[in-house]
Structure formats: C-alpha cells, structure tokens
PDB file of C-alpha atoms in Angstrom:
ATOM      1  CA  MET A   2       0.000   0.000   0.000  1.00 48.00           C
ATOM      2  CA  LYS A   3       2.827   2.366   0.927  1.00 41.00           C
ATOM      3  CA  LYS A   4       4.555   1.554  -2.359  1.00 40.00           C
ATOM      4  CA  LEU A   5       1.344   2.351  -4.284  1.00 41.00           C
ATOM      5  CA  ILE A   6       1.000   5.705  -2.510  1.00 39.00           C
ATOM      6  CA  TYR A   7       4.650   6.507  -3.213  1.00 40.00           C
ATOM      7  CA  LEU A   8       4.277   5.719  -6.915  1.00 40.00           C
ATOM      8  CA  THR A   9       1.117   7.829  -7.125  1.00 40.00           C
ATOM      9  CA  LEU A  10       2.889  10.819  -5.519  1.00 38.00           C
ATOM     10  CA  LEU A  11       5.849  10.342  -7.841  1.00 37.00           C
ATOM     11  CA  ILE A  12       3.621  10.388 -10.925  1.00 35.00           C
ATOM     12  CA  LEU A  13       1.801  13.508  -9.720  1.00 38.00           C
ATOM     13  CA  SER A  14       5.091  15.267  -8.962  1.00 36.00           C
ATOM     14  CA  THR A  15       6.467  14.426 -12.405  1.00 33.00           C
ATOM     15  CA  PHE A  16       3.299  15.759 -14.078  1.00 31.00           C
ATOM     16  CA  ALA A  17       3.472  18.984 -12.077  1.00 35.00           C
ATOM     17  CA  LEU A  18       7.129  19.574 -12.969  1.00 32.00           C
ATOM     18  CA  THR A  19       6.425  18.926 -16.654  1.00 32.00           C
ATOM     19  CA  ALA A  20       3.491  21.358 -16.675  1.00 33.00           C
ATOM     20  CA  CYS A  21       5.589  24.040 -14.970  1.00 34.00           C
ATOM     21  CA  SER A  22       8.440  23.601 -17.418  1.00 30.00           C
ATOM     22  CA  HIS A  23       6.076  24.148 -20.368  1.00 30.00           C
ATOM     23  CA  ASN A  24       4.464  27.208 -18.797  1.00 32.00           C
ATOM     24  CA  ASP A  25       7.878  28.727 -18.060  1.00 35.00           C
ATOM     25  CA  ASP A  26       9.108  28.191 -21.601  1.00 36.00           C
ATOM     26  CA  GLY A  27       9.539  31.677 -23.083  1.00 36.00           C
ATOM     27  CA  GLY A  28       9.271  30.284 -26.602  1.00 40.00           C
ATOM     28  CA  ASN A  29       5.722  29.028 -26.160  1.00 43.00           C
ATOM     29  CA  ASN A  30       3.964  32.008 -27.750  1.00 53.00           C
ATOM     30  CA  GLN A  31       0.587  30.266 -27.847  1.00 55.00           C
ATOM     31  CA  ASN A  32       0.126  31.367 -24.240  1.00 66.00           C
ATOM     32  CA  VAL A  33       0.664  35.052 -25.060  1.00 66.00           C
ATOM     33  CA  PRO A  34      -2.662  36.805 -25.655  1.00 77.00           C
ATOM     34  CA  ASN A  35      -2.803  39.449 -28.382  1.00 91.00           C
ATOM     35  CA  SER A  36      -4.076  42.617 -26.766  1.00 93.00           C
ATOM     36  CA  GLY A  37      -4.107  46.261 -27.682  1.00 97.00           C
ATOM     37  CA  ILE A  38      -6.216  49.362 -28.099  1.00 98.00           C
ATOM     38  CA  VAL A  39      -6.427  52.494 -30.206  1.00 98.00           C
ATOM     39  CA  ASN A  40      -8.083  55.731 -29.055  1.00 98.00           C
ATOM     40  CA  TYR A  41      -9.019  58.565 -31.401  1.00 98.00           C
ATOM     41  CA  ARG A  42     -11.793  61.157 -31.653  1.00 97.00           C
ATOM     42  CA  GLY A  43     -14.139  59.366 -29.267  1.00 97.00           C
ATOM     43  CA  TYR A  44     -13.400  55.888 -30.584  1.00 98.00           C
ATOM     44  CA  SER A  45     -11.786  53.291 -28.348  1.00 98.00           C
ATOM     45  CA  LEU A  46     -11.269  50.095 -30.327  1.00 98.00           C
ATOM     46  CA  PRO A  47      -9.350  46.896 -29.594  1.00 98.00           C
ATOM     47  CA  LEU A  48      -6.314  45.776 -31.600  1.00 98.00           C
ATOM     48  CA  TYR A  49      -5.736  42.051 -31.948  1.00 97.00           C
ATOM     49  CA  TYR A  50      -3.620  41.811 -35.105  1.00 96.00           C
ATOM     50  CA  ILE A  51      -0.440  43.370 -36.457  1.00 95.00           C
ATOM     51  CA  THR A  52       1.443  42.629 -39.663  1.00 92.00           C
ATOM     52  CA  VAL A  53       4.828  43.948 -40.769  1.00 90.00           C
ATOM     53  CA  GLU A  54       5.983  43.445 -44.338  1.00 87.00           C
ATOM     54  CA  ASP A  55       8.900  44.842 -46.302  1.00 84.00           C
ATOM     55  CA  TYR A  56       8.112  46.320 -49.684  1.00 77.00           C
ATOM     56  CA  THR A  57      11.196  47.969 -51.114  1.00 72.00           C
ATOM     57  CA  PRO A  58      14.881  48.522 -50.316  1.00 77.00           C
ATOM     58  CA  TYR A  59      16.453  51.895 -51.196  1.00 72.00           C
ATOM     59  CA  ASP A  60      18.751  54.639 -49.872  1.00 72.00           C
ATOM     60  CA  ASN A  61      20.850  52.109 -47.947  1.00 81.00           C
ATOM     61  CA  GLY A  62      17.787  50.982 -46.037  1.00 85.00           C
ATOM     62  CA  ILE A  63      14.405  49.352 -46.354  1.00 85.00           C
ATOM     63  CA  SER A  64      10.775  50.414 -46.056  1.00 86.00           C
ATOM     64  CA  TYR A  65       8.026  48.473 -44.321  1.00 89.00           C
ATOM     65  CA  ILE A  66       4.248  48.435 -44.245  1.00 89.00           C
ATOM     66  CA  VAL A  67       2.812  48.113 -40.724  1.00 94.00           C
ATOM     67  CA  GLU A  68      -0.880  47.273 -40.320  1.00 94.00           C
ATOM     68  CA  LEU A  69      -2.747  47.122 -37.008  1.00 97.00           C
ATOM     69  CA  SER A  70      -6.361  46.029 -36.912  1.00 97.00           C
ATOM     70  CA  THR A  71      -9.237  44.814 -34.780  1.00 98.00           C
ATOM     71  CA  ASN A  72      -9.863  41.830 -37.060  1.00 97.00           C
ATOM     72  CA  PRO A  73      -7.808  39.965 -39.678  1.00 94.00           C
ATOM     73  CA  VAL A  74      -7.518  42.293 -42.661  1.00 92.00           C
ATOM     74  CA  ASN A  75      -9.812  41.496 -45.588  1.00 92.00           C
ATOM     75  CA  TYR A  76      -8.102  43.117 -48.575  1.00 88.00           C
ATOM     76  CA  ASN A  77     -11.201  42.764 -50.738  1.00 90.00           C
ATOM     77  CA  GLY A  78     -14.156  43.383 -48.483  1.00 94.00           C
ATOM     78  CA  LYS A  79     -15.570  45.142 -45.464  1.00 96.00           C
ATOM     79  CA  ASN A  80     -13.428  45.348 -42.331  1.00 97.00           C
ATOM     80  CA  SER A  81     -15.098  46.007 -38.987  1.00 97.00           C
ATOM     81  CA  GLY A  82     -13.332  47.933 -36.253  1.00 98.00           C
ATOM     82  CA  ALA A  83     -10.013  49.732 -36.465  1.00 98.00           C
ATOM     83  CA  TYR A  84      -7.591  49.589 -39.379  1.00 97.00           C
ATOM     84  CA  MET A  85      -4.317  51.500 -39.116  1.00 97.00           C
ATOM     85  CA  TYR A  86      -1.820  51.660 -41.965  1.00 94.00           C
ATOM     86  CA  LEU A  87       1.748  52.944 -41.595  1.00 94.00           C
ATOM     87  CA  GLU A  88       4.827  53.109 -43.779  1.00 90.00           C
ATOM     88  CA  ILE A  89       8.187  53.253 -42.019  1.00 92.00           C
ATOM     89  CA  TYR A  90      11.829  53.363 -43.083  1.00 89.00           C
ATOM     90  CA  GLN A  91      15.050  52.269 -41.408  1.00 89.00           C
ATOM     91  CA  SER A  92      18.647  52.357 -42.543  1.00 87.00           C
ATOM     92  CA  ASN A  93      20.580  49.133 -42.940  1.00 85.00           C
ATOM     93  CA  SER A  94      22.812  50.068 -40.003  1.00 81.00           C
ATOM     94  CA  LEU A  95      19.942  49.669 -37.523  1.00 83.00           C
ATOM     95  CA  SER A  96      17.981  46.752 -36.117  1.00 80.00           C
ATOM     96  CA  PHE A  97      14.217  46.504 -36.592  1.00 80.00           C
ATOM     97  CA  SER A  98      13.317  47.388 -32.994  1.00 86.00           C
ATOM     98  CA  GLY A  99      13.206  51.106 -32.247  1.00 91.00           C
ATOM     99  CA  GLN A 100      11.342  54.404 -32.390  1.00 94.00           C
ATOM    100  CA  TYR A 101      10.088  55.662 -35.761  1.00 94.00           C
ATOM    101  CA  THR A 102       9.064  59.336 -35.999  1.00 94.00           C
ATOM    102  CA  THR A 103       7.772  61.795 -38.577  1.00 93.00           C
ATOM    103  CA  SER A 104      10.311  64.370 -37.371  1.00 87.00           C
ATOM    104  CA  SER A 105      13.334  62.266 -38.305  1.00 78.00           C
ATOM    105  CA  THR A 106      15.782  64.077 -40.604  1.00 69.00           C
ATOM    106  CA  ASN A 107      18.809  61.846 -40.137  1.00 68.00           C
ATOM    107  CA  GLN A 108      19.402  59.420 -42.998  1.00 60.00           C
ATOM    108  CA  TYR A 109      20.949  56.914 -40.550  1.00 66.00           C
ATOM    109  CA  THR A 110      17.811  56.517 -38.516  1.00 85.00           C
ATOM    110  CA  ARG A 111      14.218  55.326 -38.445  1.00 90.00           C
ATOM    111  CA  SER A 112      11.366  57.389 -39.829  1.00 91.00           C
ATOM    112  CA  LEU A 113       7.576  57.235 -39.909  1.00 93.00           C
ATOM    113  CA  ASP A 114       6.721  58.254 -43.469  1.00 89.00           C
ATOM    114  CA  LEU A 115       2.980  57.716 -43.794  1.00 90.00           C
ATOM    115  CA  ILE A 116      -0.023  57.412 -41.452  1.00 94.00           C
ATOM    116  CA  GLU A 117      -3.579  56.372 -42.286  1.00 94.00           C
ATOM    117  CA  PHE A 118      -6.411  55.425 -39.944  1.00 97.00           C
ATOM    118  CA  HIS A 119      -9.878  53.998 -40.673  1.00 97.00           C
ATOM    119  CA  VAL A 120     -12.871  52.721 -38.772  1.00 98.00           C
ATOM    120  CA  ASP A 121     -14.935  50.063 -40.599  1.00 98.00           C
ATOM    121  CA  PRO A 122     -13.234  50.506 -43.997  1.00 96.00           C
ATOM    122  CA  LEU A 123     -14.101  48.775 -47.232  1.00 95.00           C
ATOM    123  CA  LEU A 124     -10.911  47.603 -48.958  1.00 91.00           C
ATOM    124  CA  GLN A 125     -10.458  46.781 -52.613  1.00 85.00           C
ATOM    125  CA  ASN A 126      -7.094  45.272 -53.579  1.00 79.00           C
ATOM    126  CA  GLY A 127      -5.856  46.421 -50.179  1.00 81.00           C
ATOM    127  CA  LEU A 128      -6.837  50.068 -50.687  1.00 83.00           C
ATOM    128  CA  PRO A 129      -9.634  51.760 -48.676  1.00 87.00           C
ATOM    129  CA  VAL A 130     -12.517  52.908 -50.862  1.00 88.00           C
ATOM    130  CA  ASP A 131     -13.166  56.632 -50.433  1.00 86.00           C
ATOM    131  CA  GLY A 132     -16.384  57.395 -48.580  1.00 92.00           C
ATOM    132  CA  GLN A 133     -16.886  53.824 -47.374  1.00 95.00           C
ATOM    133  CA  SER A 134     -15.292  54.134 -43.905  1.00 96.00           C
ATOM    134  CA  THR A 135     -17.146  55.234 -40.780  1.00 97.00           C
ATOM    135  CA  LEU A 136     -14.079  57.389 -40.128  1.00 97.00           C
ATOM    136  CA  ALA A 137     -11.161  57.951 -42.483  1.00 95.00           C
ATOM    137  CA  VAL A 138      -8.111  60.095 -41.754  1.00 95.00           C
ATOM    138  CA  TYR A 139      -5.368  60.249 -44.366  1.00 89.00           C
ATOM    139  CA  ASP A 140      -1.688  61.052 -44.121  1.00 87.00           C
ATOM    140  CA  ASP A 141      -1.837  64.741 -45.008  1.00 85.00           C
ATOM    141  CA  TYR A 142      -4.146  65.384 -42.036  1.00 93.00           C
ATOM    142  CA  PHE A 143      -1.637  64.169 -39.440  1.00 95.00           C
ATOM    143  CA  SER A 144       0.847  66.818 -38.339  1.00 94.00           C
ATOM    144  CA  SER A 145       3.171  64.499 -36.406  1.00 95.00           C
ATOM    145  CA  GLY A 146       3.529  60.985 -35.101  1.00 96.00           C
ATOM    146  CA  SER A 147       5.759  58.305 -33.648  1.00 96.00           C
ATOM    147  CA  ILE A 148       5.622  54.578 -33.078  1.00 97.00           C
ATOM    148  CA  LEU A 149       7.793  52.262 -31.005  1.00 96.00           C
ATOM    149  CA  LEU A 150       8.265  48.750 -32.383  1.00 95.00           C
ATOM    150  CA  ASN A 151       9.979  46.346 -30.016  1.00 94.00           C
ATOM    151  CA  ASN A 152      10.466  42.827 -31.376  1.00 90.00           C
ATOM    152  CA  TYR A 153      11.571  41.556 -27.987  1.00 87.00           C
ATOM    153  CA  GLN A 154      11.295  37.809 -28.606  1.00 86.00           C
ATOM    154  CA  SER A 155      10.865  35.541 -31.620  1.00 82.00           C
ATOM    155  CA  ASP A 156       7.491  36.452 -33.173  1.00 84.00           C
ATOM    156  CA  LEU A 157       6.396  38.665 -30.267  1.00 92.00           C
ATOM    157  CA  LEU A 158       6.062  42.418 -30.638  1.00 93.00           C
ATOM    158  CA  TYR A 159       5.319  45.280 -28.278  1.00 95.00           C
ATOM    159  CA  THR A 160       4.317  48.633 -29.709  1.00 96.00           C
ATOM    160  CA  ASN A 161       2.921  51.949 -28.588  1.00 97.00           C
ATOM    161  CA  PHE A 162       2.187  54.955 -30.733  1.00 98.00           C
ATOM    162  CA  GLU A 163       0.980  58.541 -30.706  1.00 98.00           C
ATOM    163  CA  MET A 164      -0.101  60.635 -33.680  1.00 97.00           C
ATOM    164  CA  ILE A 165      -1.497  64.178 -33.630  1.00 97.00           C
ATOM    165  CA  ASP A 166      -3.797  65.533 -36.331  1.00 97.00           C
ATOM    166  CA  LYS A 167      -4.102  69.124 -37.524  1.00 96.00           C
ATOM    167  CA  ASP A 168      -6.990  69.780 -35.130  1.00 97.00           C
ATOM    168  CA  GLY A 169      -4.872  68.704 -32.172  1.00 97.00           C
ATOM    169  CA  TYR A 170      -6.641  65.368 -31.639  1.00 98.00           C
ATOM    170  CA  ARG A 171      -4.322  62.606 -30.461  1.00 98.00           C
ATOM    171  CA  LEU A 172      -4.405  59.096 -31.861  1.00 98.00           C
ATOM    172  CA  THR A 173      -2.842  56.866 -29.215  1.00 98.00           C
ATOM    173  CA  GLY A 174      -2.620  53.174 -28.509  1.00 98.00           C
ATOM    174  CA  ASN A 175      -0.567  50.077 -27.898  1.00 98.00           C
ATOM    175  CA  TYR A 176      -0.325  46.394 -28.746  1.00 97.00           C
ATOM    176  CA  GLU A 177       1.503  43.365 -27.409  1.00 96.00           C
ATOM    177  CA  GLY A 178       1.453  39.827 -28.720  1.00 95.00           C
ATOM    178  CA  VAL A 179       2.223  37.745 -31.784  1.00 93.00           C
ATOM    179  CA  PHE A 180       2.865  39.540 -35.072  1.00 92.00           C
ATOM    180  CA  ASP A 181       3.170  38.347 -38.666  1.00 90.00           C
ATOM    181  CA  TYR A 182       6.257  39.287 -40.647  1.00 87.00           C
ATOM    182  CA  ILE A 183       6.046  38.988 -44.426  1.00 83.00           C
ATOM    183  CA  GLN A 184       9.349  39.122 -46.284  1.00 79.00           C
ATOM    184  CA  ASN A 185       8.544  39.915 -49.888  1.00 73.00           C
ATOM    185  CA  TYR A 186      12.044  40.762 -51.054  1.00 68.00           C
ATOM    186  CA  SER A 187      13.932  37.598 -50.171  1.00 55.00           C
ATOM    187  CA  ALA A 188      15.484  35.733 -53.071  1.00 42.00           C
ATOM    188  CA  LYS A 189      13.352  32.698 -52.277  1.00 43.00           C
ATOM    189  CA  ASN A 190      10.088  34.632 -52.535  1.00 45.00           C
ATOM    190  CA  ALA A 191      11.209  36.433 -55.688  1.00 42.00           C
ATOM    191  CA  LYS A 192      11.766  33.121 -57.453  1.00 40.00           C
ATOM    192  CA  SER A 193       8.740  31.262 -56.153  1.00 40.00           C
ATOM    193  CA  ASN A 194       6.196  34.067 -56.543  1.00 45.00           C
ATOM    194  CA  PRO A 195       7.261  36.828 -58.969  1.00 47.00           C
ATOM    195  CA  ALA A 196       3.838  38.524 -58.683  1.00 53.00           C
ATOM    196  CA  LEU A 197       4.275  39.087 -54.944  1.00 48.00           C
ATOM    197  CA  ARG A 198       6.360  42.233 -55.266  1.00 50.00           C
ATOM    198  CA  LYS A 199       3.900  43.841 -57.658  1.00 55.00           C
ATOM    199  CA  MET A 200       1.003  43.104 -55.299  1.00 53.00           C
ATOM    200  CA  VAL A 201       2.763  44.872 -52.425  1.00 54.00           C
ATOM    201  CA  GLU A 202       3.763  47.825 -54.609  1.00 56.00           C
ATOM    202  CA  ASP A 203       0.148  48.206 -55.718  1.00 58.00           C
ATOM    203  CA  ARG A 204      -1.060  48.100 -52.111  1.00 55.00           C
ATOM    204  CA  LYS A 205       1.251  50.705 -50.653  1.00 59.00           C
ATOM    205  CA  LYS A 206      -0.235  54.168 -50.232  1.00 54.00           C
ATOM    206  CA  SER A 207       2.881  56.274 -50.757  1.00 48.00           C
ATOM    207  CA  LYS A 208       2.144  56.853 -54.473  1.00 39.00           C
ATOM    208  CA  GLY A 209       5.836  57.004 -55.263  1.00 46.00           C
ATOM    209  CA  GLN A 210       6.468  59.965 -52.947  1.00 50.00           C
ATOM    210  CA  LEU A 211       8.450  58.344 -50.122  1.00 45.00           C
ATOM    211  CA  ARG A 212      11.828  59.026 -51.694  1.00 47.00           C
ATOM    212  CA  GLN A 213      10.912  62.663 -52.314  1.00 54.00           C
ATOM    213  CA  LEU A 214       9.601  62.991 -48.760  1.00 48.00           C
ATOM    214  CA  ARG A 215      12.815  61.626 -47.279  1.00 46.00           C
ATOM    215  CA  ALA A 216      14.940  63.880 -49.515  1.00 51.00           C
ATOM    216  CA  GLU A 217      12.977  66.952 -48.407  1.00 54.00           C
ATOM    217  CA  ARG A 218      13.408  66.031 -44.728  1.00 48.00           C
ATOM    218  CA  LEU A 219      17.148  65.583 -45.134  1.00 46.00           C
ATOM    219  CA  GLN A 220      17.394  69.061 -46.707  1.00 54.00           C
ATOM    220  CA  GLN A 221      15.587  70.786 -43.808  1.00 50.00           C
TER     221      GLN A 221
END
C-alpha cells in the first residue's frame, strides 16, 4: 500500500514539474494573448492583429508596411473595427526594434513616413474605398507621429504609438502579442512568386512619394 502511494505521488510530482516547465518556456507564444487598443476622436477600439511586411529597399535601407487592426484584414471586403496603416523606413545600419518618428531628418535613422487610420473601412485590392469608412483620416491630415516597435522575442512584438492631427486630436494606442512578418524581397520569394512584389507595390499608399519625402526632410 505504501509503495502504491509513493508511486502515485511520484507520478503527480512528475506531471506537475512537466506542466511548470512548459508554462515557463519563453518560446511558447501560444500562451501570449494578443491585446491592444487604439483611441481617437471618441473611438476606443481593440487591436488584436499586427502585420509587418517589407516592400522595397532603397537609400541604404528598407521600407516596411505596418498594419494594425481589430480583425484579420480582408483586402477585398468590409473590415469592422479599427484599421491602421503605416509606412516606415530604417537604414541598414539599424535593427528593426526602435522608435520611428515623422520628425526624423537623419538618414541613418528610423522614420515614420505615412499614417492612415480607418474605422470600418471597405478595402479593394488592399486600398480603402473613399467614402466607405465610418471614419477615415489620411496622411496629409496628421501633423506628427511616432511609433515604437519592439520585437523583444521571436514572433512577439510590443508597440505603442501617438499621432497628432491638424486639429490637435491625439491618436494613441498600444499592442503586445504575436505579429506576422512577411518578407517579400527575399530571393526565395522572388523566385517562387514573382507577382508578390507587384502586389505589395500596388497596395502601398505612398504613391511614389516616399523618396521625395525623405529627400525633403534631409534638406531641412
């Protein structure tokens, strides 16, 4: 009987240690909940998804599209909740994690080049349809902004941001959890899917003006 009790306790102890070791494993990202929020002009909406994808290398650096949203982005349909679109740039001398700002004038830095925010947008080929969002604020209406992107572990990302529009309203928020990174410009992707680059170029909102924008900032 004593031997049976001892074996039972041993099995329970082993199970407990195994469970603890899995819970303490920093690489087990399935246990990390995606959570975030964006606040702007009376709206307070959750953020559960973030995607970062590169779309073109230039000027000794690379540009990225950053999308934050309440729901998975439907690039050809109605999207409920918040949809935030950013374009950022960083020089090759820097790591991905850091602060990106609209006021950056140093070519060896990180910059926030484009800001767009929608509530309940309708997207067609990844582009919001004019007049179909409950709220739509485009880049030229934001006077300043910054976003921190901290890729602190594997596929985990922490971010907080603050943008100010021309009326003085502040768009603020944060997110922490799993993020998707899409690398369009790797040699592997270029060979396996030659249409991928064109799709991303068509989706980006910069309309070919990012290089001019960066050149103007560097001349200030």
